[in-house]
Tab-separated table of C-alpha atoms in Angstrom:
chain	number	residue	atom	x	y	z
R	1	UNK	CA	9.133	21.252	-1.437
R	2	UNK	CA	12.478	20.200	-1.323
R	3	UNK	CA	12.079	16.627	-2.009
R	4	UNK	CA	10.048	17.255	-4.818
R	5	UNK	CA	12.595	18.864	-6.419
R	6	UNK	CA	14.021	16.073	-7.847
R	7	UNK	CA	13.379	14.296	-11.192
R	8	UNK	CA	11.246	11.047	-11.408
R	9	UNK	CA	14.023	8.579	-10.272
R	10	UNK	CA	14.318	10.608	-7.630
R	11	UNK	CA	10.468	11.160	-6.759
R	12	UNK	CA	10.272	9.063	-2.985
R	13	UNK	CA	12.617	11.266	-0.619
R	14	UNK	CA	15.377	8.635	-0.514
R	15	UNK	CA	17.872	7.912	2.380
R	16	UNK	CA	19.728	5.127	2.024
R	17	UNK	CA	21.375	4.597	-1.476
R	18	UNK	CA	21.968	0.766	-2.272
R	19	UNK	CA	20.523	-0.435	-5.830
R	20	UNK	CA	22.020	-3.053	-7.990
R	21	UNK	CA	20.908	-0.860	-10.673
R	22	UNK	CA	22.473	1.987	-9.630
R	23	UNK	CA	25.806	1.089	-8.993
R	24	UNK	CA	26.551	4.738	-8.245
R	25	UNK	CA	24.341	5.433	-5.753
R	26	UNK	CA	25.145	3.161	-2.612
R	27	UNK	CA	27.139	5.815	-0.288
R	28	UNK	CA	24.334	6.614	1.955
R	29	UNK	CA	24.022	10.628	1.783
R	30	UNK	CA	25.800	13.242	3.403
R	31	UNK	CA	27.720	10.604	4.715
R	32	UNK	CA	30.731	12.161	6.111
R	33	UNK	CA	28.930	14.959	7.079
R	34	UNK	CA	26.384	13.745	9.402
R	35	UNK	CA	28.426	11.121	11.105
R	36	UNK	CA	31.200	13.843	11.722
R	37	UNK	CA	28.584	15.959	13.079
R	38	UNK	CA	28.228	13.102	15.981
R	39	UNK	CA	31.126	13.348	17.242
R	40	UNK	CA	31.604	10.222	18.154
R	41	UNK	CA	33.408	8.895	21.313
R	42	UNK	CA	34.750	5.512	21.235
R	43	UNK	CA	33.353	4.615	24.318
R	44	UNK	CA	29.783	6.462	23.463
R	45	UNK	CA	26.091	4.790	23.055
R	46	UNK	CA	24.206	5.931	19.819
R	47	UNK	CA	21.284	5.297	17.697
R	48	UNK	CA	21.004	4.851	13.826
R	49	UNK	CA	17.101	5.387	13.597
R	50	UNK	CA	17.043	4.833	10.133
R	51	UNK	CA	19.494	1.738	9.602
R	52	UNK	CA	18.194	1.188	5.735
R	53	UNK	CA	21.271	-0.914	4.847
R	54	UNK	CA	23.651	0.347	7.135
R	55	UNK	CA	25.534	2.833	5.387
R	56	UNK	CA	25.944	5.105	8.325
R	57	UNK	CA	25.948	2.606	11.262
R	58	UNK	CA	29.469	1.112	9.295
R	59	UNK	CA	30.715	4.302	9.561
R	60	UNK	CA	29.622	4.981	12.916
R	61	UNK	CA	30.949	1.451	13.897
R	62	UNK	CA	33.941	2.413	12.258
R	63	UNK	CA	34.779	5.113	14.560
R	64	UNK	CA	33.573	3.073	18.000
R	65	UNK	CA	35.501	1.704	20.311
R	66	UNK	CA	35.626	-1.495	21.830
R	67	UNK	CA	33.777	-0.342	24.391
R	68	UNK	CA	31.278	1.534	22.449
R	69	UNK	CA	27.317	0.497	21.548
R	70	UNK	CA	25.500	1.227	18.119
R	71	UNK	CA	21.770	0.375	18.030
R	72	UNK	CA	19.892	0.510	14.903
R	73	UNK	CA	16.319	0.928	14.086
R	74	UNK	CA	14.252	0.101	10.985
R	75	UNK	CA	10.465	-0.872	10.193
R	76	UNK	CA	11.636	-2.693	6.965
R	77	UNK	CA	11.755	-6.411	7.599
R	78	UNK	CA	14.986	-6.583	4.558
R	79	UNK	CA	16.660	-3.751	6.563
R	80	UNK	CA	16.419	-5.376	9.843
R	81	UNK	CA	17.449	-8.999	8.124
R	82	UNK	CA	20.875	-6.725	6.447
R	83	UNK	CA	21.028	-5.780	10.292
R	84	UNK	CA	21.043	-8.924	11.774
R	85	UNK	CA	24.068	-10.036	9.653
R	86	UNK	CA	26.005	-7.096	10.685
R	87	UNK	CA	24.991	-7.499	14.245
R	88	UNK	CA	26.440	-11.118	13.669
R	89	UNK	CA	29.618	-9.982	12.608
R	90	UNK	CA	30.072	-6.760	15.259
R	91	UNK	CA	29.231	-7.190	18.670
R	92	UNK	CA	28.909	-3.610	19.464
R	93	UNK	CA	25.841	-3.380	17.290
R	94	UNK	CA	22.292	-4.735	17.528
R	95	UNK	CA	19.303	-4.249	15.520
R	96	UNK	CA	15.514	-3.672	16.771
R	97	UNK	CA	12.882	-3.562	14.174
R	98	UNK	CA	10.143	-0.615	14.602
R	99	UNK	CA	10.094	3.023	14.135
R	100	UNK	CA	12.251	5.643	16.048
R	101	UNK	CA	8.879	6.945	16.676
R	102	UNK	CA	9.035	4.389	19.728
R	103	UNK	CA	12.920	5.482	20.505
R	104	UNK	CA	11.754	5.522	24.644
R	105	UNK	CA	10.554	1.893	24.292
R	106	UNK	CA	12.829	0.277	21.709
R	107	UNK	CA	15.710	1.615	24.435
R	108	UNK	CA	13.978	0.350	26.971
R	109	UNK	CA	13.542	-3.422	25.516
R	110	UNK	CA	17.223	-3.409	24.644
R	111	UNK	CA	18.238	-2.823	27.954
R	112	UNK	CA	19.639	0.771	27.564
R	113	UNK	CA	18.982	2.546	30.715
R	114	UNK	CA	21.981	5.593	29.757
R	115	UNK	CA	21.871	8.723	27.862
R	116	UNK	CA	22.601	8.524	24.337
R	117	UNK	CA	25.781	10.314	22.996
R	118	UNK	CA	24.039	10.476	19.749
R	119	UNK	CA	20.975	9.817	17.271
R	120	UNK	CA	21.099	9.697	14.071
R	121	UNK	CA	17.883	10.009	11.452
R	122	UNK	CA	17.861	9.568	7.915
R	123	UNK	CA	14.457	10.677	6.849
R	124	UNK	CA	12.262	9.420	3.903
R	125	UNK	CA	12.387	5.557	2.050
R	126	UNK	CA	15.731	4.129	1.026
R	127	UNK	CA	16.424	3.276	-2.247
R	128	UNK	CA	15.746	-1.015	-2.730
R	129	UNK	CA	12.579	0.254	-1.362
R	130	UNK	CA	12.486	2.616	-4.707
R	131	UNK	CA	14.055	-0.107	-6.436
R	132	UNK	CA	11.605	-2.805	-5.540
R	133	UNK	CA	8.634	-2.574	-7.992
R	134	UNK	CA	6.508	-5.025	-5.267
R	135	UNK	CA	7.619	-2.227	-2.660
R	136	UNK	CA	4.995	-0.045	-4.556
R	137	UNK	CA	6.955	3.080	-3.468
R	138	UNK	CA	7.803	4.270	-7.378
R	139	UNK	CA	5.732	4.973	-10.453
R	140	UNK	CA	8.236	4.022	-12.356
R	141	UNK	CA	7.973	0.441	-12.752
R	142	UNK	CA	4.298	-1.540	-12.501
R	143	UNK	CA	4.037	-2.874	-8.926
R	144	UNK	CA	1.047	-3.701	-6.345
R	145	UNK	CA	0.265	-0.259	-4.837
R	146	UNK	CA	1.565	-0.687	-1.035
R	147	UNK	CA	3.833	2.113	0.018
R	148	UNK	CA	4.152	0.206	3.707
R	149	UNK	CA	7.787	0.728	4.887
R	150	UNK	CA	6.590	-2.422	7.114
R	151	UNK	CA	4.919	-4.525	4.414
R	152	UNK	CA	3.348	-6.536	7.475
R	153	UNK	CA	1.995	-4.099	9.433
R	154	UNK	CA	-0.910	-1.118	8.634
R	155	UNK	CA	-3.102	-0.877	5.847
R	156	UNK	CA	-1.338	-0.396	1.876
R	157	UNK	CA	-1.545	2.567	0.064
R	158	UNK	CA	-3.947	0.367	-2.072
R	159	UNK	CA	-6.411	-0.125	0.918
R	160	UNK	CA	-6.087	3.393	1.817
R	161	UNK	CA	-6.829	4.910	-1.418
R	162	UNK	CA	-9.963	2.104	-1.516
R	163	UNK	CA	-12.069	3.568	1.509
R	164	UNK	CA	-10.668	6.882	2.546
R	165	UNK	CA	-13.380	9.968	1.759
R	166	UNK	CA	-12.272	12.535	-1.234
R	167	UNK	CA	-12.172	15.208	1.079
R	168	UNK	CA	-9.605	13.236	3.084
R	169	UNK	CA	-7.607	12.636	0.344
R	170	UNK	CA	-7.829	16.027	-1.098
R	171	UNK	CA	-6.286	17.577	1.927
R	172	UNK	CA	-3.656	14.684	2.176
R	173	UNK	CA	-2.636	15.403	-1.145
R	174	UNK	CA	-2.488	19.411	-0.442
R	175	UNK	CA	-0.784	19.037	3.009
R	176	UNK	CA	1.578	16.406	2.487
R	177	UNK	CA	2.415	16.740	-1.465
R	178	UNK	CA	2.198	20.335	-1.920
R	179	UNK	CA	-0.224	19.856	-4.849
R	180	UNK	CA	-1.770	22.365	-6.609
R	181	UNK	CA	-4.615	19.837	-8.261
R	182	UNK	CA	-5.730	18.136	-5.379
R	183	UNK	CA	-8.897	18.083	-5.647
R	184	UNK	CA	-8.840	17.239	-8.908
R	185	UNK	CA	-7.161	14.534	-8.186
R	186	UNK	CA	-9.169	12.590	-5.145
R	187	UNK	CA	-12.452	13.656	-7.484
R	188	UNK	CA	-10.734	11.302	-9.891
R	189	UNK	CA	-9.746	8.694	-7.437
R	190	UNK	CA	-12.894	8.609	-5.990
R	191	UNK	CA	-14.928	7.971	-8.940
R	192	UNK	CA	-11.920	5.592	-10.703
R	193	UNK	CA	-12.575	3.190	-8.073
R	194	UNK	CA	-16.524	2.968	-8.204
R	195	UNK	CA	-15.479	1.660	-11.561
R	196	UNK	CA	-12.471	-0.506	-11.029
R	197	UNK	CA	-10.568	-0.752	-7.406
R	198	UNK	CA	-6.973	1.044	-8.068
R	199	UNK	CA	-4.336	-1.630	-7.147
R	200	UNK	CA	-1.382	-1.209	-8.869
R	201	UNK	CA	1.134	2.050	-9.230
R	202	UNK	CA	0.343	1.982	-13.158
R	203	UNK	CA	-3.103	2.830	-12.451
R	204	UNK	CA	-2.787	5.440	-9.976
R	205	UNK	CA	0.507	6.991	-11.906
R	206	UNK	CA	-2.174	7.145	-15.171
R	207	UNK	CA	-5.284	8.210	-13.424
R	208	UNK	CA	-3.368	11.473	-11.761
R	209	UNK	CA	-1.624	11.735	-15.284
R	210	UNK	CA	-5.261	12.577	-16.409
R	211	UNK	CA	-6.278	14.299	-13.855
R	212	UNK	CA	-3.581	17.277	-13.875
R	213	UNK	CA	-3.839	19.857	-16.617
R	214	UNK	CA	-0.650	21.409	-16.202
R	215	UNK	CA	2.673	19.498	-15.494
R	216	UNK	CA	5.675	20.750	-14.090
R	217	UNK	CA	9.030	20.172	-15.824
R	218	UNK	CA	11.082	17.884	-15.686
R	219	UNK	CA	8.590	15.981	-13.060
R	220	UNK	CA	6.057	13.145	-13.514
R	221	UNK	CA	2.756	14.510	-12.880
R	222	UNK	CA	2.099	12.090	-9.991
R	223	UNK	CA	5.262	12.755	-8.099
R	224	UNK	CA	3.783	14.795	-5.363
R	225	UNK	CA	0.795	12.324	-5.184
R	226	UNK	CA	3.140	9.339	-4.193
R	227	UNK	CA	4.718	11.016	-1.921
R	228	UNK	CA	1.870	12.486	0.115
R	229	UNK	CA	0.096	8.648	0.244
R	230	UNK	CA	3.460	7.185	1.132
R	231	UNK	CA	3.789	10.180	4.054
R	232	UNK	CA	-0.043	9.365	5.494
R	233	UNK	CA	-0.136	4.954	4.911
R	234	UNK	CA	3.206	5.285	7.325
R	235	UNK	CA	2.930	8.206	9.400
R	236	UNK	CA	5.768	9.634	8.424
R	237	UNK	CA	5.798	13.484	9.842
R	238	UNK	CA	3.558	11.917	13.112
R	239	UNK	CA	6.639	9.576	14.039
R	240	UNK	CA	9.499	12.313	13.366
R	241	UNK	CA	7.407	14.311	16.472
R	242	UNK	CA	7.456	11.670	18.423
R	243	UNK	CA	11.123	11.036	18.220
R	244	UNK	CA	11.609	14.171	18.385
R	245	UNK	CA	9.326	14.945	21.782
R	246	UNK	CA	11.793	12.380	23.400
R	247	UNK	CA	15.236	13.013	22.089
R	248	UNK	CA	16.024	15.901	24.701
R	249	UNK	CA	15.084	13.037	27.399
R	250	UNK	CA	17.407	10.429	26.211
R	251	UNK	CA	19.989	12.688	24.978
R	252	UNK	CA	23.190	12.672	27.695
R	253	UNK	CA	24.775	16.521	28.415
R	254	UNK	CA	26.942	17.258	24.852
R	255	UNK	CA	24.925	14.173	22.862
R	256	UNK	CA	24.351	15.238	19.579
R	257	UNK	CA	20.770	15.152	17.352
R	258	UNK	CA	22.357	14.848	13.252
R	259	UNK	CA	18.354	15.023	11.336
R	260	UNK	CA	18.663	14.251	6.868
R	261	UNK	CA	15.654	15.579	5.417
R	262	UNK	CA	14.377	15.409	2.256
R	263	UNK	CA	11.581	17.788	1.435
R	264	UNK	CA	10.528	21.020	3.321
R	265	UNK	CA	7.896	19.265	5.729
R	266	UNK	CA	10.195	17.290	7.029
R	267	UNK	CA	13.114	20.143	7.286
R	268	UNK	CA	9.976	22.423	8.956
R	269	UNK	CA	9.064	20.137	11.725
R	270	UNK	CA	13.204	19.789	12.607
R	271	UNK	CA	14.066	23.337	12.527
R	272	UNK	CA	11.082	24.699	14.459
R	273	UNK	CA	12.134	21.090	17.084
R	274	UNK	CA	15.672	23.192	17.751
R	275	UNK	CA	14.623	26.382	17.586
R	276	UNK	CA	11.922	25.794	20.573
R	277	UNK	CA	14.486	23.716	22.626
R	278	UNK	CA	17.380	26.642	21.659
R	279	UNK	CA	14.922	29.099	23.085
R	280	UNK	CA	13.721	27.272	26.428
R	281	UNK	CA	10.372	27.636	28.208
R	282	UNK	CA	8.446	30.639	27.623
R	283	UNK	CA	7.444	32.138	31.347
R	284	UNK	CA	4.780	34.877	31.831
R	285	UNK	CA	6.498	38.695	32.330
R	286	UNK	CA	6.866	39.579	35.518
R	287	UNK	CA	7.554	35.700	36.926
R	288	UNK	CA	11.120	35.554	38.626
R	289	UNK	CA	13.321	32.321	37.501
R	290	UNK	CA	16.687	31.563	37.228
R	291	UNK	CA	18.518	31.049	34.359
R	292	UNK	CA	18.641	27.530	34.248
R	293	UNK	CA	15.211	27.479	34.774
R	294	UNK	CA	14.660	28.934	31.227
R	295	UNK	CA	17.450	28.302	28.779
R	296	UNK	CA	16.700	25.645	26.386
R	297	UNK	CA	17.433	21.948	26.503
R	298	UNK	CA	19.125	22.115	23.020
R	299	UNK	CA	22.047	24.402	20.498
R	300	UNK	CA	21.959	24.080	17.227
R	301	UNK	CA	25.345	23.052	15.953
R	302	UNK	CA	26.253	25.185	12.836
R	303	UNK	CA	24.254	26.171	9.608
R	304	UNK	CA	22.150	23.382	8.012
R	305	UNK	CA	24.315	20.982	5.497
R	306	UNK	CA	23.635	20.613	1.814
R	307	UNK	CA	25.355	17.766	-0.156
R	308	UNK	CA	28.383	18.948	-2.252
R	309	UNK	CA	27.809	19.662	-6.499
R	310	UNK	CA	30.532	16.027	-6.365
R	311	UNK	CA	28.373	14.318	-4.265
R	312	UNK	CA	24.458	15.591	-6.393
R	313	UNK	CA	26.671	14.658	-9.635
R	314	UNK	CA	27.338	11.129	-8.491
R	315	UNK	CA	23.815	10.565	-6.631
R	316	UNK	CA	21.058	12.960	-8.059
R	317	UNK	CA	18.820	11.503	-5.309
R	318	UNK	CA	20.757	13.064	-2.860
R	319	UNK	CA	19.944	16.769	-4.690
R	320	UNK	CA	17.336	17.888	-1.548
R	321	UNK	CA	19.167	16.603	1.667
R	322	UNK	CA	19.860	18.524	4.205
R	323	UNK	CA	21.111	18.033	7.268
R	324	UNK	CA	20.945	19.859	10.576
R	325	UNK	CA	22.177	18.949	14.088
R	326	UNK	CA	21.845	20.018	17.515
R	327	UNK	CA	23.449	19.451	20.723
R	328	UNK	CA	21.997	18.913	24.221
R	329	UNK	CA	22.721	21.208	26.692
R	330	UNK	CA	23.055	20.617	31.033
């Protein structure tokens, strides 16, 4: 899985890249790349669905003009408060809190009744969400175990973890972490917590720590855990197919789709999204159309994008990106 590729600092899919501890990493990933790839008009309408700190809106902003409008989307209460002071400062920008899962309506309550020239989606958590031990996103610092990009909506990881069945968890674990010792793994859960309830990210860090036989190197043995409870406490792959099922709707004729993943579920559910709107509606043999009647909706633009060896040397979080983008056709 690609995310999972990466060491322990780098075990939660980032996107954005803003720590005080890690001075090198606050260029937001792929930067150049995927804000290139949106070809941005001056006069256009787009959407940063994943604002995190607003690495990419700046430079989307950057290349607006006067006339132009940049809206940006985030669940994260501190992302939405970092977007509130930019929209402060920029005109041409507003912020919405929710989830690009709700693209149609969040549109809608802003007022936008065009076609977007172009969205924008930087997949996974963003790093002062790694950062944060309270976030309870990382194993790599004690925190309470939470997970929630929207700390004040849904139930925590914690929660979760407290009353979910261990068959429910074994196939969470095997579906959305790719791990090989999943059972093994909600067995141990499940009978941890008839003992003591599992709160923190120490606890559940040590308990799968136990629980695997085998590790893999270079990687803590409850990477691929955290990421599979942090992908089902916030829906993650349910709200990228949402957005998705809408973006060929809101989309204007030439807008462009630019989609950073960071591990292979994610990449999966965007690649098979183009392909089936490259291809068009599938029509029984024999049944007359015309042509526009069955080319697709969508071309992809290029090969997918990988971050440069510079840019992996000065941001090893940014190791599994990869980008690919589409364009909407008449």
């Amino acid at each position: 899985m690609d995310g999972q590729e990466a060491t322990d600092v780098e075990q939660a899919s980032p996107r954005g890249r803003y720590s005080e501890k890690q001075p090198l990493s606050h260029k937001p990933v792929l930067l150049e790349e995927s804000v290139s790839a949106l070809l941005v008009q001056s006069d256009g309408i787009y959407v940063d669905g994943t604002f995190g700190r607003g690495g990419h809106s700046r430079a989307i902003l950057a290349r607006l003009g006067a006339a132009g409008r940049l809206l940006g989307f985030d669940r994260d209460p501190e992302a939405v408060a970092v977007g509130r002071a930019l929209a402060a400062q920029d005109p041409r920008f507003s912020i919405h809190q929710g989830s690009f899962a709700d693209i149609g309506r969040l549109l809608d309550e802003a007022g936008v009744d065009a076609r977007l020239n172009g969205l924008l989606l930087d997949l996974g958590v963003s790093s002062p969400q790694l950062d944060t031990p309270e976030r309870g996103f990382s194993f790599m610092a004690e925190g309470p175990l939470d997970m929630r990009m929207d700390p004040d909506s849904g139930e925590s990881a914690a929660q979760w973890l407290a009353r979910a069945e261990q068959g429910e968890i074994a196939t969470v674990l095997h579906e959305f972490g790719e791990e090989r010792f999943a059972n093994r793994i909600a067995r141990a859960i499940v009978e941890t917590r008839t003992q003591t309830p599992i709160r923190t990210t120490a606890q559940l860090a040590e308990l799968v720590a136990r629980a695997v036989p085998r590790r893999e190197p270079g990687k803590h043995p409850a990477t691929r855990t955290f990421q599979a409870v942090r992908i089902q406490v916030n829906g993650e792959l349910e709200a990228l197919r949402r957005c998705l099922d809408q973006v060929c709707d809101r989309l204007a004729v030439g807008g462009r789709l630019a989609v950073i993943s960071f591990h292979s579920l994610e990449d999966r559910l965007v690649k098979r999204f183009i392909r089936r709107e490259a291809k068009g509606p599938e029509l029984p043999k024999g049944v007359p159309a015309r042509a526009v009647e069955v080319q697709g909706r969508l071309r992809p633009v290029g090969k997918s994008v990988r971050p440069s060896t510079a840019e992996e040397a000065l941001n090893p979080r940014a190791r599994s990106a990869i980008l690919r983008v589409a364009e909407r056709l008449p």
